[in-house]
Amino acid sequence: MNNNVKATLMVMATAIATGALAQQPAVKIGVIAEFSGPFADYGTQIVNGMKTYLKLHGDTFGGRKVEFIQRDTTGAAPDIAKRLAQELITRDNVDILAGFGLTPNALAVAPIDAEAKKPMVIMNAATSVITTRSPYIVRVSHTLPQDTQPIAQWAAKNGIKRAYTLISDYGPGIDAEGAFVKAFKAAGGEIIDSVRTPLQNPDFAPYLQRIKDSKPDAVFVFLPPGSQTIAFIKGYEERGLKQAGVKLIGTGDLTDDGVLQAMGEPTLGLITSFHYSASHDSPENKAFVKAYAEVNGTKYRPNFMACAGYDGMAAIAEALKKTGGSVDPDKFMTALKGMKLMSPRGPIMIDPETRDIVQTVYIRKVERVNGELYNMEFDKFPDVKDPGK
Ligand code: PHB
């Protein structure tokens, strides 16, 4: 073979190799979340966060491009979520499942996931038990007990002796109630009563009246953010609970950045505990907030769900880098376990034992900054695990 022929063959071999690389199929992520109905912002924020990650870091990791396919559960709809998961797995051949704003949707998909062995990245749903329902689930968001314990302890130390709890009657609410009652009593507090409101269309008026009449120092609240938190705050204000001396405390779901401006004045001064605030003072968060607006416009302020969408994409990207692009479920899960990332919310870690997130929980107060309402962090509890695990 003369040198010219050799050179030509080498060029061809390189071309084939490059072509083969380019043809490596994209990693497909099936995003199941709420994109319409009363919880439509959940899916939107999650996907906005995922897109923000791709904007800042490119879309190819471990040699493979990632793409996602969105599917809408339309709300808390376990049967729809199940069907969407089955279709994504068998028809669209996705490699990874992600999204999940609401607990009932995540719980419905978990057994299908365990059977199909697909890494499943929970980007919001925050009932403690979810991660135990499939060994391929990893959670990058939060759990209600993790976010609740710090405010219970803070309240007991800050003059609140008698508390009332009001929660939405499903997984995360029941978890929040359990964690609050336990931690508040352990710190010497007294629980006057605990009520649970329906997940669909609650009317808060009778509950608010009962709370006012029983004169607690504070009411601890967990409601899924959106129309319910707006209605609750409005009722709290209109029925004069504040004037009657009943403080309002909760996890940051209550003063969600995505809804805070719409809730307006009555939120000023509210104290909550949470893992993410759009006002978190760090270079990572400033870059995130800026890129979020560039990618998604300014209709939405990034909230904790957007942050978890961003971090979920980061975890997928880092895992792909570690596995060299392999989505073999066991290799992929090994890559995720123990992973540490610097999130816009601060340092996070995936607990290798539970596949749940370990993170800083902040105590915050709603303040007006440059004309807008923000949750301003003033105290923190580092490395908080889900206390039930
Ligand atoms: C949930 O359904 O798990 C959920 C929804 C909204 C939240 C937190 C948890 O803010």
Tab-separated table of C-alpha atoms and ligand atoms in Angstrom:
chain	number	residue	atom	x	y	z
A	1	MET	CA	0.000	0.000	0.000
A	2	ASN	CA	1.546	3.333	-0.955
A	3	ASN	CA	1.446	6.332	1.339
A	4	ASN	CA	-1.274	8.094	-0.604
A	5	VAL	CA	-3.623	5.137	-0.311
A	6	LYS	CA	-2.796	4.818	3.388
A	7	ALA	CA	-3.572	8.482	3.959
A	8	THR	CA	-6.896	8.189	2.133
A	9	LEU	CA	-7.849	5.125	4.170
A	10	MET	CA	-7.019	6.947	7.394
A	11	VAL	CA	-9.155	9.910	6.405
A	12	MET	CA	-12.012	7.523	5.631
A	13	ALA	CA	-11.571	5.671	8.916
A	14	THR	CA	-11.667	8.958	10.828
A	15	ALA	CA	-14.774	10.013	8.931
A	16	ILE	CA	-16.489	6.754	9.754
A	17	ALA	CA	-15.486	6.987	13.400
A	18	THR	CA	-16.709	10.586	13.662
A	19	GLY	CA	-19.914	9.656	11.877
A	20	ALA	CA	-20.443	6.764	14.254
A	21	LEU	CA	-19.949	9.062	17.221
A	22	ALA	CA	-22.387	11.603	15.851
A	23	GLN	CA	-24.868	8.801	15.363
A	24	GLN	CA	-24.712	7.660	18.976
A	25	PRO	CA	-28.329	8.102	19.951
A	26	ALA	CA	-29.281	10.944	22.256
A	27	VAL	CA	-30.096	10.116	25.864
A	28	LYS	CA	-33.858	10.465	26.113
A	29	ILE	CA	-35.393	11.888	29.272
A	30	GLY	CA	-39.145	11.476	29.686
A	31	VAL	CA	-40.403	14.397	31.771
A	32	ILE	CA	-43.711	13.609	33.473
A	33	ALA	CA	-45.166	16.646	35.238
A	34	GLU	CA	-48.132	19.001	35.573
A	35	PHE	CA	-48.264	21.334	32.565
A	36	SER	CA	-51.972	22.239	32.646
A	37	GLY	CA	-54.688	22.608	35.276
A	38	PRO	CA	-54.311	24.184	38.722
A	39	PHE	CA	-50.712	22.968	39.159
A	40	ALA	CA	-49.499	23.879	35.649
A	41	ASP	CA	-46.729	26.072	37.046
A	42	TYR	CA	-45.060	23.034	38.608
A	43	GLY	CA	-44.163	21.387	35.300
A	44	THR	CA	-43.347	24.742	33.734
A	45	GLN	CA	-40.914	25.696	36.498
A	46	ILE	CA	-39.258	22.261	36.430
A	47	VAL	CA	-38.705	22.351	32.667
A	48	ASN	CA	-37.618	26.002	32.773
A	49	GLY	CA	-34.953	24.961	35.280
A	50	MET	CA	-33.820	22.028	33.120
A	51	LYS	CA	-33.527	24.310	30.077
A	52	THR	CA	-31.527	26.813	32.115
A	53	TYR	CA	-28.970	24.119	32.933
A	54	LEU	CA	-28.599	23.183	29.260
A	55	LYS	CA	-28.192	26.836	28.316
A	56	LEU	CA	-25.306	27.280	30.767
A	57	HIS	CA	-23.605	23.913	30.256
A	58	GLY	CA	-24.405	22.713	26.730
A	59	ASP	CA	-26.440	19.617	25.907
A	60	THR	CA	-23.777	16.906	25.511
A	61	PHE	CA	-22.339	15.000	28.453
A	62	GLY	CA	-20.129	11.884	28.454
A	63	GLY	CA	-20.202	12.130	24.649
A	64	ARG	CA	-23.981	11.976	24.415
A	65	LYS	CA	-26.517	14.625	23.650
A	66	VAL	CA	-29.542	14.758	25.938
A	67	GLU	CA	-33.067	15.529	24.836
A	68	PHE	CA	-36.322	15.514	26.711
A	69	ILE	CA	-39.893	14.587	25.931
A	70	GLN	CA	-42.578	16.346	28.015
A	71	ARG	CA	-45.793	14.656	29.093
A	72	ASP	CA	-48.630	16.376	30.973
A	73	THR	CA	-50.405	14.693	33.901
A	74	THR	CA	-52.893	17.655	33.934
A	75	GLY	CA	-52.864	17.699	37.754
A	76	ALA	CA	-52.856	15.160	40.577
A	77	ALA	CA	-53.799	12.268	38.304
A	78	PRO	CA	-52.142	8.962	39.201
A	79	ASP	CA	-53.816	6.991	36.394
A	80	ILE	CA	-52.668	9.442	33.753
A	81	ALA	CA	-49.151	9.537	35.215
A	82	LYS	CA	-49.001	5.728	35.082
A	83	ARG	CA	-50.144	5.583	31.463
A	84	LEU	CA	-47.661	8.287	30.448
A	85	ALA	CA	-44.810	6.396	32.126
A	86	GLN	CA	-45.774	3.165	30.362
A	87	GLU	CA	-45.899	4.915	26.987
A	88	LEU	CA	-42.608	6.717	27.519
A	89	ILE	CA	-40.877	3.491	28.467
A	90	THR	CA	-42.333	1.099	25.892
A	91	ARG	CA	-43.089	3.368	22.920
A	92	ASP	CA	-40.627	6.246	23.209
A	93	ASN	CA	-37.827	4.143	24.690
A	94	VAL	CA	-36.734	6.773	27.177
A	95	ASP	CA	-33.593	6.109	29.201
A	96	ILE	CA	-34.509	8.221	32.218
A	97	LEU	CA	-37.740	9.428	33.829
A	98	ALA	CA	-37.810	12.864	35.453
A	99	GLY	CA	-40.109	15.656	36.643
A	100	PHE	CA	-42.932	14.841	39.120
A	101	GLY	CA	-44.285	17.926	40.845
A	102	LEU	CA	-46.968	16.154	42.864
A	103	THR	CA	-46.586	13.162	45.158
A	104	PRO	CA	-49.560	11.108	43.874
A	105	ASN	CA	-48.059	11.133	40.373
A	106	ALA	CA	-44.611	10.072	41.590
A	107	LEU	CA	-46.045	7.298	43.765
A	108	ALA	CA	-48.152	5.987	40.871
A	109	VAL	CA	-45.121	5.696	38.589
A	110	ALA	CA	-42.724	4.214	41.177
A	111	PRO	CA	-43.760	0.531	40.768
A	112	ILE	CA	-43.577	0.807	36.965
A	113	ASP	CA	-40.148	2.342	37.367
A	114	ALA	CA	-38.944	-0.414	39.701
A	115	GLU	CA	-40.015	-2.991	37.123
A	116	ALA	CA	-38.574	-1.168	34.100
A	117	LYS	CA	-35.339	-0.257	35.952
A	118	LYS	CA	-35.122	3.325	34.693
A	119	PRO	CA	-33.320	6.001	36.687
A	120	MET	CA	-36.152	8.298	37.904
A	121	VAL	CA	-35.197	11.797	39.018
A	122	ILE	CA	-37.753	13.435	41.324
A	123	MET	CA	-37.649	17.190	40.803
A	124	ASN	CA	-40.248	18.180	43.375
A	125	ALA	CA	-42.608	15.570	44.887
A	126	ALA	CA	-41.630	15.724	48.555
A	127	THR	CA	-43.345	12.986	50.540
A	128	SER	CA	-40.659	11.190	52.465
A	129	VAL	CA	-41.567	7.636	51.416
A	130	ILE	CA	-41.267	8.148	47.629
A	131	THR	CA	-37.592	7.161	47.357
A	132	THR	CA	-38.269	3.828	49.064
A	133	ARG	CA	-40.702	2.753	46.333
A	134	SER	CA	-38.081	1.985	43.668
A	135	PRO	CA	-34.315	1.489	43.933
A	136	TYR	CA	-33.949	3.570	40.759
A	137	ILE	CA	-35.463	6.719	42.268
A	138	VAL	CA	-33.235	9.624	43.234
A	139	ARG	CA	-34.605	12.889	44.672
A	140	VAL	CA	-32.959	16.260	44.010
A	141	SER	CA	-35.694	18.430	45.555
A	142	HIS	CA	-36.606	18.171	49.243
A	143	THR	CA	-38.769	16.338	51.740
A	144	LEU	CA	-41.379	17.989	53.912
A	145	PRO	CA	-39.930	16.655	57.190
A	146	GLN	CA	-36.502	17.978	56.141
A	147	ASP	CA	-37.873	21.482	55.593
A	148	THR	CA	-40.311	21.405	58.538
A	149	GLN	CA	-38.124	20.374	61.472
A	150	PRO	CA	-36.047	23.607	61.411
A	151	ILE	CA	-39.085	25.934	61.578
A	152	ALA	CA	-40.561	23.885	64.445
A	153	GLN	CA	-37.345	24.255	66.400
A	154	TRP	CA	-37.000	27.909	65.465
A	155	ALA	CA	-40.599	28.650	66.528
A	156	ALA	CA	-40.173	26.979	69.922
A	157	LYS	CA	-37.055	29.052	70.553
A	158	ASN	CA	-38.703	32.290	69.483
A	159	GLY	CA	-41.613	32.704	71.823
A	160	ILE	CA	-44.188	30.438	70.160
A	161	LYS	CA	-45.554	28.125	72.838
A	162	ARG	CA	-48.957	27.004	71.551
A	163	ALA	CA	-49.355	26.083	67.892
A	164	TYR	CA	-52.122	24.904	65.619
A	165	THR	CA	-51.357	22.975	62.417
A	166	LEU	CA	-53.241	23.085	59.117
A	167	ILE	CA	-52.082	20.931	56.228
A	168	SER	CA	-53.306	19.650	52.893
A	169	ASP	CA	-54.614	16.123	53.421
A	170	TYR	CA	-52.160	14.081	51.344
A	171	GLY	CA	-48.576	12.804	51.547
A	172	PRO	CA	-46.469	15.941	51.938
A	173	GLY	CA	-49.008	17.603	54.254
A	174	ILE	CA	-49.264	14.562	56.496
A	175	ASP	CA	-45.445	14.374	56.587
A	176	ALA	CA	-45.235	18.078	57.457
A	177	GLU	CA	-47.793	17.730	60.252
A	178	GLY	CA	-45.969	14.713	61.711
A	179	ALA	CA	-42.585	16.424	61.613
A	180	PHE	CA	-43.883	19.709	63.044
A	181	VAL	CA	-45.805	18.109	65.912
A	182	LYS	CA	-42.866	15.881	66.855
A	183	ALA	CA	-40.150	18.557	66.718
A	184	PHE	CA	-42.286	21.295	68.304
A	185	LYS	CA	-43.316	19.099	71.246
A	186	ALA	CA	-39.742	17.863	71.677
A	187	ALA	CA	-38.701	21.521	71.987
A	188	GLY	CA	-41.315	22.092	74.717
A	189	GLY	CA	-44.212	23.409	72.599
A	190	GLU	CA	-47.884	22.504	72.861
A	191	ILE	CA	-50.086	21.546	69.892
A	192	ILE	CA	-53.634	22.827	70.308
A	193	ASP	CA	-55.138	21.043	67.331
A	194	SER	CA	-54.293	19.711	63.871
A	195	VAL	CA	-56.604	19.960	60.862
A	196	ARG	CA	-56.328	18.586	57.344
A	197	THR	CA	-57.912	20.272	54.314
A	198	PRO	CA	-58.849	18.527	51.044
A	199	LEU	CA	-56.327	18.583	48.183
A	200	GLN	CA	-59.047	19.534	45.687
A	201	ASN	CA	-60.917	22.864	46.093
A	202	PRO	CA	-60.630	23.489	49.817
A	203	ASP	CA	-62.667	26.289	51.435
A	204	PHE	CA	-60.501	27.708	54.201
A	205	ALA	CA	-63.084	30.008	55.852
A	206	PRO	CA	-64.389	27.594	58.524
A	207	TYR	CA	-60.871	26.423	59.396
A	208	LEU	CA	-59.603	29.979	59.754
A	209	GLN	CA	-62.457	30.853	62.109
A	210	ARG	CA	-61.762	27.837	64.312
A	211	ILE	CA	-58.081	28.664	64.455
A	212	LYS	CA	-58.817	32.284	65.398
A	213	ASP	CA	-61.231	31.190	68.138
A	214	SER	CA	-58.701	28.840	69.726
A	215	LYS	CA	-56.117	31.673	70.023
A	216	PRO	CA	-52.838	29.872	69.331
A	217	ASP	CA	-49.531	31.780	69.237
A	218	ALA	CA	-49.069	30.524	65.683
A	219	VAL	CA	-50.555	28.389	62.948
A	220	PHE	CA	-48.157	26.149	61.026
A	221	VAL	CA	-49.298	25.605	57.429
A	222	PHE	CA	-48.439	23.334	54.527
A	223	LEU	CA	-50.455	23.778	51.335
A	224	PRO	CA	-49.330	23.095	47.765
A	225	PRO	CA	-48.338	26.521	46.384
A	226	GLY	CA	-50.615	28.306	43.929
A	227	SER	CA	-54.300	29.153	44.214
A	228	GLN	CA	-54.516	27.482	47.653
A	229	THR	CA	-51.729	29.442	49.310
A	230	ILE	CA	-53.080	32.652	47.747
A	231	ALA	CA	-56.587	31.914	49.107
A	232	PHE	CA	-55.266	30.975	52.535
A	233	ILE	CA	-53.195	34.151	52.966
A	234	LYS	CA	-56.131	36.249	51.804
A	235	GLY	CA	-58.422	34.586	54.363
A	236	TYR	CA	-55.812	34.919	57.129
A	237	GLU	CA	-55.671	38.652	56.443
A	238	GLU	CA	-59.407	39.242	55.930
A	239	ARG	CA	-60.500	37.304	58.996
A	240	GLY	CA	-58.128	39.264	61.188
A	241	LEU	CA	-55.965	36.420	62.479
A	242	LYS	CA	-52.876	38.585	62.332
A	243	GLN	CA	-54.539	41.343	64.378
A	244	ALA	CA	-55.702	38.695	66.844
A	245	GLY	CA	-52.027	37.824	67.400
A	246	VAL	CA	-51.960	34.490	65.545
A	247	LYS	CA	-48.604	34.267	63.744
A	248	LEU	CA	-48.383	32.368	60.477
A	249	ILE	CA	-45.417	30.028	59.971
A	250	GLY	CA	-44.664	27.245	57.522
A	251	THR	CA	-42.235	25.723	55.107
A	252	GLY	CA	-41.289	27.922	52.170
A	253	ASP	CA	-43.985	26.264	50.070
A	254	LEU	CA	-46.202	28.902	51.716
A	255	THR	CA	-44.162	31.848	50.434
A	256	ASP	CA	-43.088	30.229	47.143
A	257	ASP	CA	-41.091	32.655	45.000
A	258	GLY	CA	-43.299	31.800	42.037
A	259	VAL	CA	-46.440	33.028	43.833
A	260	LEU	CA	-45.071	35.508	46.376
A	261	GLN	CA	-45.671	38.671	44.350
A	262	ALA	CA	-49.269	37.582	43.666
A	263	MET	CA	-49.864	37.072	47.411
A	264	GLY	CA	-48.628	40.614	48.030
A	265	GLU	CA	-48.542	42.759	51.208
A	266	PRO	CA	-50.005	40.218	53.665
A	267	THR	CA	-46.888	38.050	53.276
A	268	LEU	CA	-44.562	40.801	54.579
A	269	GLY	CA	-42.759	39.562	57.679
A	270	LEU	CA	-43.749	35.895	57.323
A	271	ILE	CA	-41.103	33.500	58.569
A	272	THR	CA	-40.585	30.135	56.886
A	273	SER	CA	-37.904	27.460	56.554
A	274	PHE	CA	-36.823	26.204	53.140
A	275	HIS	CA	-33.994	25.000	50.962
A	276	TYR	CA	-34.242	27.577	48.150
A	277	SER	CA	-34.835	31.284	47.823
A	278	ALA	CA	-34.487	33.266	44.584
A	279	SER	CA	-32.646	35.834	46.708
A	280	HIS	CA	-30.017	33.326	47.940
A	281	ASP	CA	-26.755	35.254	47.942
A	282	SER	CA	-24.206	33.196	45.998
A	283	PRO	CA	-22.475	33.443	42.603
A	284	GLU	CA	-24.146	30.163	41.523
A	285	ASN	CA	-27.604	31.523	42.281
A	286	LYS	CA	-26.940	34.855	40.583
A	287	ALA	CA	-25.836	33.003	37.424
A	288	PHE	CA	-28.905	30.744	37.652
A	289	VAL	CA	-31.417	33.577	38.110
A	290	LYS	CA	-29.866	35.550	35.242
A	291	ALA	CA	-29.760	32.593	32.824
A	292	TYR	CA	-33.294	31.555	33.832
A	293	ALA	CA	-34.633	34.941	32.681
A	294	GLU	CA	-32.598	34.795	29.464
A	295	VAL	CA	-33.959	31.354	28.585
A	296	ASN	CA	-37.526	31.611	29.833
A	297	GLY	CA	-38.342	35.320	29.947
A	298	THR	CA	-39.477	37.164	33.066
A	299	LYS	CA	-43.060	35.929	33.414
A	300	TYR	CA	-41.903	33.516	36.132
A	301	ARG	CA	-39.423	34.082	38.916
A	302	PRO	CA	-37.379	30.877	39.395
A	303	ASN	CA	-38.589	28.969	42.439
A	304	PHE	CA	-37.592	25.787	44.270
A	305	MET	CA	-39.051	23.603	41.527
A	306	ALA	CA	-36.999	25.414	38.874
A	307	CYS	CA	-33.929	24.996	41.070
A	308	ALA	CA	-34.614	21.257	41.403
A	309	GLY	CA	-35.142	20.976	37.621
A	310	TYR	CA	-31.760	22.637	37.162
A	311	ASP	CA	-30.088	20.397	39.736
A	312	GLY	CA	-31.762	17.288	38.341
A	313	MET	CA	-30.295	18.100	34.934
A	314	ALA	CA	-26.934	18.730	36.623
A	315	ALA	CA	-27.087	15.341	38.344
A	316	ILE	CA	-27.961	13.602	35.052
A	317	ALA	CA	-25.130	15.439	33.269
A	318	GLU	CA	-22.565	14.575	35.942
A	319	ALA	CA	-23.692	10.939	36.042
A	320	LEU	CA	-23.358	10.691	32.232
A	321	LYS	CA	-19.835	12.093	32.483
A	322	LYS	CA	-18.954	9.463	35.084
A	323	THR	CA	-20.425	6.548	33.120
A	324	GLY	CA	-18.937	7.745	29.811
A	325	GLY	CA	-22.437	8.175	28.394
A	326	SER	CA	-23.809	4.837	29.581
A	327	VAL	CA	-27.372	4.801	30.866
A	328	ASP	CA	-27.108	1.281	32.192
A	329	PRO	CA	-29.421	1.711	35.197
A	330	ASP	CA	-27.143	0.173	37.796
A	331	LYS	CA	-24.058	2.044	36.601
A	332	PHE	CA	-26.082	5.247	36.407
A	333	MET	CA	-27.443	4.882	39.949
A	334	THR	CA	-23.947	4.143	41.281
A	335	ALA	CA	-22.792	7.379	39.650
A	336	LEU	CA	-25.601	9.318	41.353
A	337	LYS	CA	-25.142	7.876	44.843
A	338	GLY	CA	-22.998	10.127	47.008
A	339	MET	CA	-22.846	12.823	44.283
A	340	LYS	CA	-22.047	16.325	45.555
A	341	LEU	CA	-23.035	19.416	43.608
A	342	MET	CA	-22.896	23.150	44.172
A	343	SER	CA	-26.494	24.109	43.521
A	344	PRO	CA	-27.970	27.609	43.232
A	345	ARG	CA	-29.435	26.818	46.691
A	346	GLY	CA	-26.010	25.959	48.214
A	347	PRO	CA	-24.162	22.632	48.584
A	348	ILE	CA	-26.210	19.467	48.006
A	349	MET	CA	-25.461	15.756	48.231
A	350	ILE	CA	-27.304	12.602	47.243
A	351	ASP	CA	-27.270	10.329	50.282
A	352	PRO	CA	-25.780	7.063	48.972
A	353	GLU	CA	-27.970	4.996	51.336
A	354	THR	CA	-31.375	6.587	50.749
A	355	ARG	CA	-30.923	8.330	47.346
A	356	ASP	CA	-32.519	11.349	48.986
A	357	ILE	CA	-31.062	14.840	49.134
A	358	VAL	CA	-28.978	16.291	51.964
A	359	GLN	CA	-28.917	20.086	51.992
A	360	THR	CA	-28.913	23.347	53.945
A	361	VAL	CA	-32.285	24.521	55.221
A	362	TYR	CA	-32.560	28.287	55.722
A	363	ILE	CA	-34.830	30.368	57.952
A	364	ARG	CA	-36.174	33.312	55.962
A	365	LYS	CA	-38.355	36.374	56.341
A	366	VAL	CA	-40.431	38.012	53.601
A	367	GLU	CA	-39.140	41.508	52.949
A	368	ARG	CA	-39.543	44.090	50.241
A	369	VAL	CA	-36.321	44.507	48.268
A	370	ASN	CA	-36.174	47.056	45.427
A	371	GLY	CA	-39.952	47.083	45.318
A	372	GLU	CA	-40.369	43.289	45.143
A	373	LEU	CA	-41.142	40.706	47.787
A	374	TYR	CA	-38.406	38.194	48.578
A	375	ASN	CA	-37.673	35.498	51.158
A	376	MET	CA	-34.536	36.860	52.829
A	377	GLU	CA	-32.433	34.165	54.519
A	378	PHE	CA	-31.164	35.026	58.010
A	379	ASP	CA	-30.275	31.716	59.650
A	380	LYS	CA	-29.376	28.233	58.448
A	381	PHE	CA	-29.154	24.563	59.370
A	382	PRO	CA	-26.463	22.870	57.243
A	383	ASP	CA	-26.455	19.249	55.972
A	384	VAL	CA	-30.065	18.448	56.873
A	385	LYS	CA	-31.227	14.920	55.975
A	386	ASP	CA	-34.777	13.704	55.811
A	387	PRO	CA	-35.249	13.121	59.552
A	388	GLY	CA	-37.373	10.021	59.025
A	389	LYS	CA	-34.556	8.138	57.323
B	1	PHB	C1	-46.012	17.195	46.595
B	1	PHB	O1	-47.093	16.893	46.055
B	1	PHB	O2	-45.203	16.326	46.961
B	1	PHB	C2	-45.678	18.619	46.799
B	1	PHB	C3	-46.337	19.615	46.087
B	1	PHB	C4	-46.006	20.936	46.293
B	1	PHB	C5	-45.022	21.263	47.216
B	1	PHB	C6	-44.367	20.287	47.935
B	1	PHB	C7	-44.693	18.966	47.724
B	1	PHB	O3	-44.701	22.549	47.422
